[in-house]
GROMACS .gro file of C-alpha atoms in nm:
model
  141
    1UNK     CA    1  -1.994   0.929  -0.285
    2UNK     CA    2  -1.617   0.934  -0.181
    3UNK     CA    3  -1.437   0.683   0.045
    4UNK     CA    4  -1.550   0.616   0.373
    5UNK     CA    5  -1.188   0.583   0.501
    6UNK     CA    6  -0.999   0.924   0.498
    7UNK     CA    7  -0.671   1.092   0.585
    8UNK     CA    8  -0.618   1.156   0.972
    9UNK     CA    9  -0.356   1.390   1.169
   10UNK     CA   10  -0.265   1.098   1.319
   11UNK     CA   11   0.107   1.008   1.311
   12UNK     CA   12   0.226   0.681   1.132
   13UNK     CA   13   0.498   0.689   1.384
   14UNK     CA   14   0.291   0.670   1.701
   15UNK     CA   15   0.059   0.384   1.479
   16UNK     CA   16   0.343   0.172   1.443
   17UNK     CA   17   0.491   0.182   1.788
   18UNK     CA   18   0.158   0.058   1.906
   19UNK     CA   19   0.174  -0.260   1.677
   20UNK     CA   20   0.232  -0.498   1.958
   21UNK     CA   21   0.406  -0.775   1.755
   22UNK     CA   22   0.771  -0.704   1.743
   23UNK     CA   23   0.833  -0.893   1.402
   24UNK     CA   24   0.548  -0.685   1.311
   25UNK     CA   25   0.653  -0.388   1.416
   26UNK     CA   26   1.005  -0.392   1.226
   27UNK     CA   27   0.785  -0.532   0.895
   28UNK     CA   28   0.636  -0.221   0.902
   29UNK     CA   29   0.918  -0.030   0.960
   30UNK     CA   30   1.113  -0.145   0.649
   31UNK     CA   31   0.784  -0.105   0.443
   32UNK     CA   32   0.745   0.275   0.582
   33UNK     CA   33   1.113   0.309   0.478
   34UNK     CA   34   1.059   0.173   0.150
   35UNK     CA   35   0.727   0.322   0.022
   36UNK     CA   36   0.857   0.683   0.109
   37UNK     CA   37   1.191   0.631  -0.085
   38UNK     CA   38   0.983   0.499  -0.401
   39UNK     CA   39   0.733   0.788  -0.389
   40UNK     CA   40   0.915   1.086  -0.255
   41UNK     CA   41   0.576   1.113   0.010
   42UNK     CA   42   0.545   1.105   0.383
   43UNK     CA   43   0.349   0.869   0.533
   44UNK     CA   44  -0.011   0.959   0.593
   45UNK     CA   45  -0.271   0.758   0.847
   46UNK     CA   46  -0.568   0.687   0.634
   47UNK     CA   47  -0.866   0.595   0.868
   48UNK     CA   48  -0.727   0.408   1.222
   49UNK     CA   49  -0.512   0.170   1.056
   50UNK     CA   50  -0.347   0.185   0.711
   51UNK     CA   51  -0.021   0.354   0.661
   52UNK     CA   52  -0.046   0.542   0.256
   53UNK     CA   53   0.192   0.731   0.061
   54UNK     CA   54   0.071   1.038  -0.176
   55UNK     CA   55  -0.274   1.048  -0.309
   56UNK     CA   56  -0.482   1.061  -0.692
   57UNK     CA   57  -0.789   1.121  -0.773
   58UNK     CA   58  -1.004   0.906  -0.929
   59UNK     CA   59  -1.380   0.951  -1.131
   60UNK     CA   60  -1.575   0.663  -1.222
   61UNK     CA   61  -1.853   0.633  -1.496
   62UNK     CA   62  -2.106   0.553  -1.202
   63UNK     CA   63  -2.017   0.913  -1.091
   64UNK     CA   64  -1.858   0.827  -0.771
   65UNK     CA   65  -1.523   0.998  -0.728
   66UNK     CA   66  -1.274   1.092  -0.438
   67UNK     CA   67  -0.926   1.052  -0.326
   68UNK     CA   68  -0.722   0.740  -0.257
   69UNK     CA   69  -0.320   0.666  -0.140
   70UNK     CA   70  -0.110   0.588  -0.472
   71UNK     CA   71   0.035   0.269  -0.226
   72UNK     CA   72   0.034   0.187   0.124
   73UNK     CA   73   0.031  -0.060   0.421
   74UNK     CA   74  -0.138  -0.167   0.717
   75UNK     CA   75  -0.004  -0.448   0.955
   76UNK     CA   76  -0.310  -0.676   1.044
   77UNK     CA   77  -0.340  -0.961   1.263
   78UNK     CA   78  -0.265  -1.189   1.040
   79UNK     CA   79  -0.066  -1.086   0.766
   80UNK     CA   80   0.065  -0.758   0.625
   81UNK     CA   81  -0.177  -0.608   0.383
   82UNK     CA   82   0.004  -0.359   0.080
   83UNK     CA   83  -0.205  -0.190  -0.121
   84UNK     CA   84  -0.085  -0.195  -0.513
   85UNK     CA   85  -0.410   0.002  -0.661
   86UNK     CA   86  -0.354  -0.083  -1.011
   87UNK     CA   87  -0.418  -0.479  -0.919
   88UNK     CA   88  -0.240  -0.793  -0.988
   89UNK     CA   89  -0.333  -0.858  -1.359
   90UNK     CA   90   0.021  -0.706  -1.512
   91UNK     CA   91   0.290  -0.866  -1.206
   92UNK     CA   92   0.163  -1.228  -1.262
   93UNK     CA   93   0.507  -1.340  -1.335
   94UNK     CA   94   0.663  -1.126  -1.041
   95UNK     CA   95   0.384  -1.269  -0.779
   96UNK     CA   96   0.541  -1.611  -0.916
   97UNK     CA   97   0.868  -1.472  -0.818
   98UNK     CA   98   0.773  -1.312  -0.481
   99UNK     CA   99   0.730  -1.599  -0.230
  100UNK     CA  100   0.431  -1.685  -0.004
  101UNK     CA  101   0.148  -1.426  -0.052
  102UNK     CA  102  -0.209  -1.416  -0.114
  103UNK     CA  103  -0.349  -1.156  -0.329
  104UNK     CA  104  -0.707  -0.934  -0.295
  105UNK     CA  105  -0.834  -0.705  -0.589
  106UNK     CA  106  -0.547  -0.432  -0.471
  107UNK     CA  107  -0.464  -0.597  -0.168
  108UNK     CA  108  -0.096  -0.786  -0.099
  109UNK     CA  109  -0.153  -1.017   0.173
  110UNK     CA  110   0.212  -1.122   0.355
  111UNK     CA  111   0.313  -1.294   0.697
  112UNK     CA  112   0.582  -1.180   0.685
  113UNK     CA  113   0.853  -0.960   0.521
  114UNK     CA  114   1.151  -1.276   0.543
  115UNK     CA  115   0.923  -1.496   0.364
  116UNK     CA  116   0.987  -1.305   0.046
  117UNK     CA  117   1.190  -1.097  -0.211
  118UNK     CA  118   1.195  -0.776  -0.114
  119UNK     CA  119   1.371  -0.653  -0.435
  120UNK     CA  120   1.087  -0.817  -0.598
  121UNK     CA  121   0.794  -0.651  -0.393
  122UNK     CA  122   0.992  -0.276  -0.414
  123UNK     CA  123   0.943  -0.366  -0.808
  124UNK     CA  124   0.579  -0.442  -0.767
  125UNK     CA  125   0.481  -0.106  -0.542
  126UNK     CA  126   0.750   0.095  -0.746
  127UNK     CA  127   0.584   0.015  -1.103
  128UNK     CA  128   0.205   0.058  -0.949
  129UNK     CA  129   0.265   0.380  -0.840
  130UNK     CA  130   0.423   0.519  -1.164
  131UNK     CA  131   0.143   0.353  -1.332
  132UNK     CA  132  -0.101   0.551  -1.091
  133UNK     CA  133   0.070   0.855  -1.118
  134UNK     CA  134   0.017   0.825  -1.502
  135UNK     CA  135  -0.337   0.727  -1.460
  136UNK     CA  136  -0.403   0.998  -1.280
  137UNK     CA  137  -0.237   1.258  -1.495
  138UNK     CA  138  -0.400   1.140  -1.794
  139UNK     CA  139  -0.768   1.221  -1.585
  140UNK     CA  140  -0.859   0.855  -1.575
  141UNK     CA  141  -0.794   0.736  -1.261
   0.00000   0.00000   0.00000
């Protein structure tokens, strides 16, 4: 059983011009600008609402398998969610360096983009996607 939420043909351009918040709208902006520079990808509309950047595959010992974004965005009503797939368990001391955030099981939750260190979060996305890309070499994504 794969993911329910696939790529689109929809453009991430026309997706963020539609975010109605303006602070919103230039969050996303500098995150789009960001996650393309660290992973050399073009930004891909996954489902109606997430902005992602290149893909792996991944194969689990349940048998379930399919395709996911190596890292990605999408600008929610209440925060900005990134996606850092390999979780939160190795950037404990960056998170403690990052500002206000909440964290998910991949998820980044952020208000917004002035509230924190940016250095700090291109560190975070930058080091899960090498560690993805290594994963996913090595067959055990």
């Amino acid at each position: 059983m794969a993911n329910k939420t696939q790529p689109t043909d929809h453009s991430p351009n026309q997706f963020l011009e539609s975010l109605e918040n303006p602070a919103q709208k230039v969050d996303a902006r500098i995150l789009l600008e960001m996650m393309q520079r660290i992973t050399g990808e073009p930004a891909i509309m996954w489902g109606e609402a997430i902005v992602g950047f290149g893909r792996y595959h991944y194969r689990y010992a349940s048998g379930r398998e399919g395709d996911w974004m190596l890292t990605g965005f999408s600008p929610r009503k209440g925060s900005l969610s990134v996606y850092v797939m390999p979780g939160f368990e190795c950037y404990q001391q960056e998170l403690k360096q990052l500002g206000p955030m909440k964290t998910g099981k991949s998820c980044l939750y952020i208000k917004r983009l002035s509230d924190i260190d940016l250095d700090v979060l291109e560190y975070i996305i930058a080091d899960s996607v090498s560690k993805m890309r290594a994963k996913s070499e090595a067959g055990s994504a």
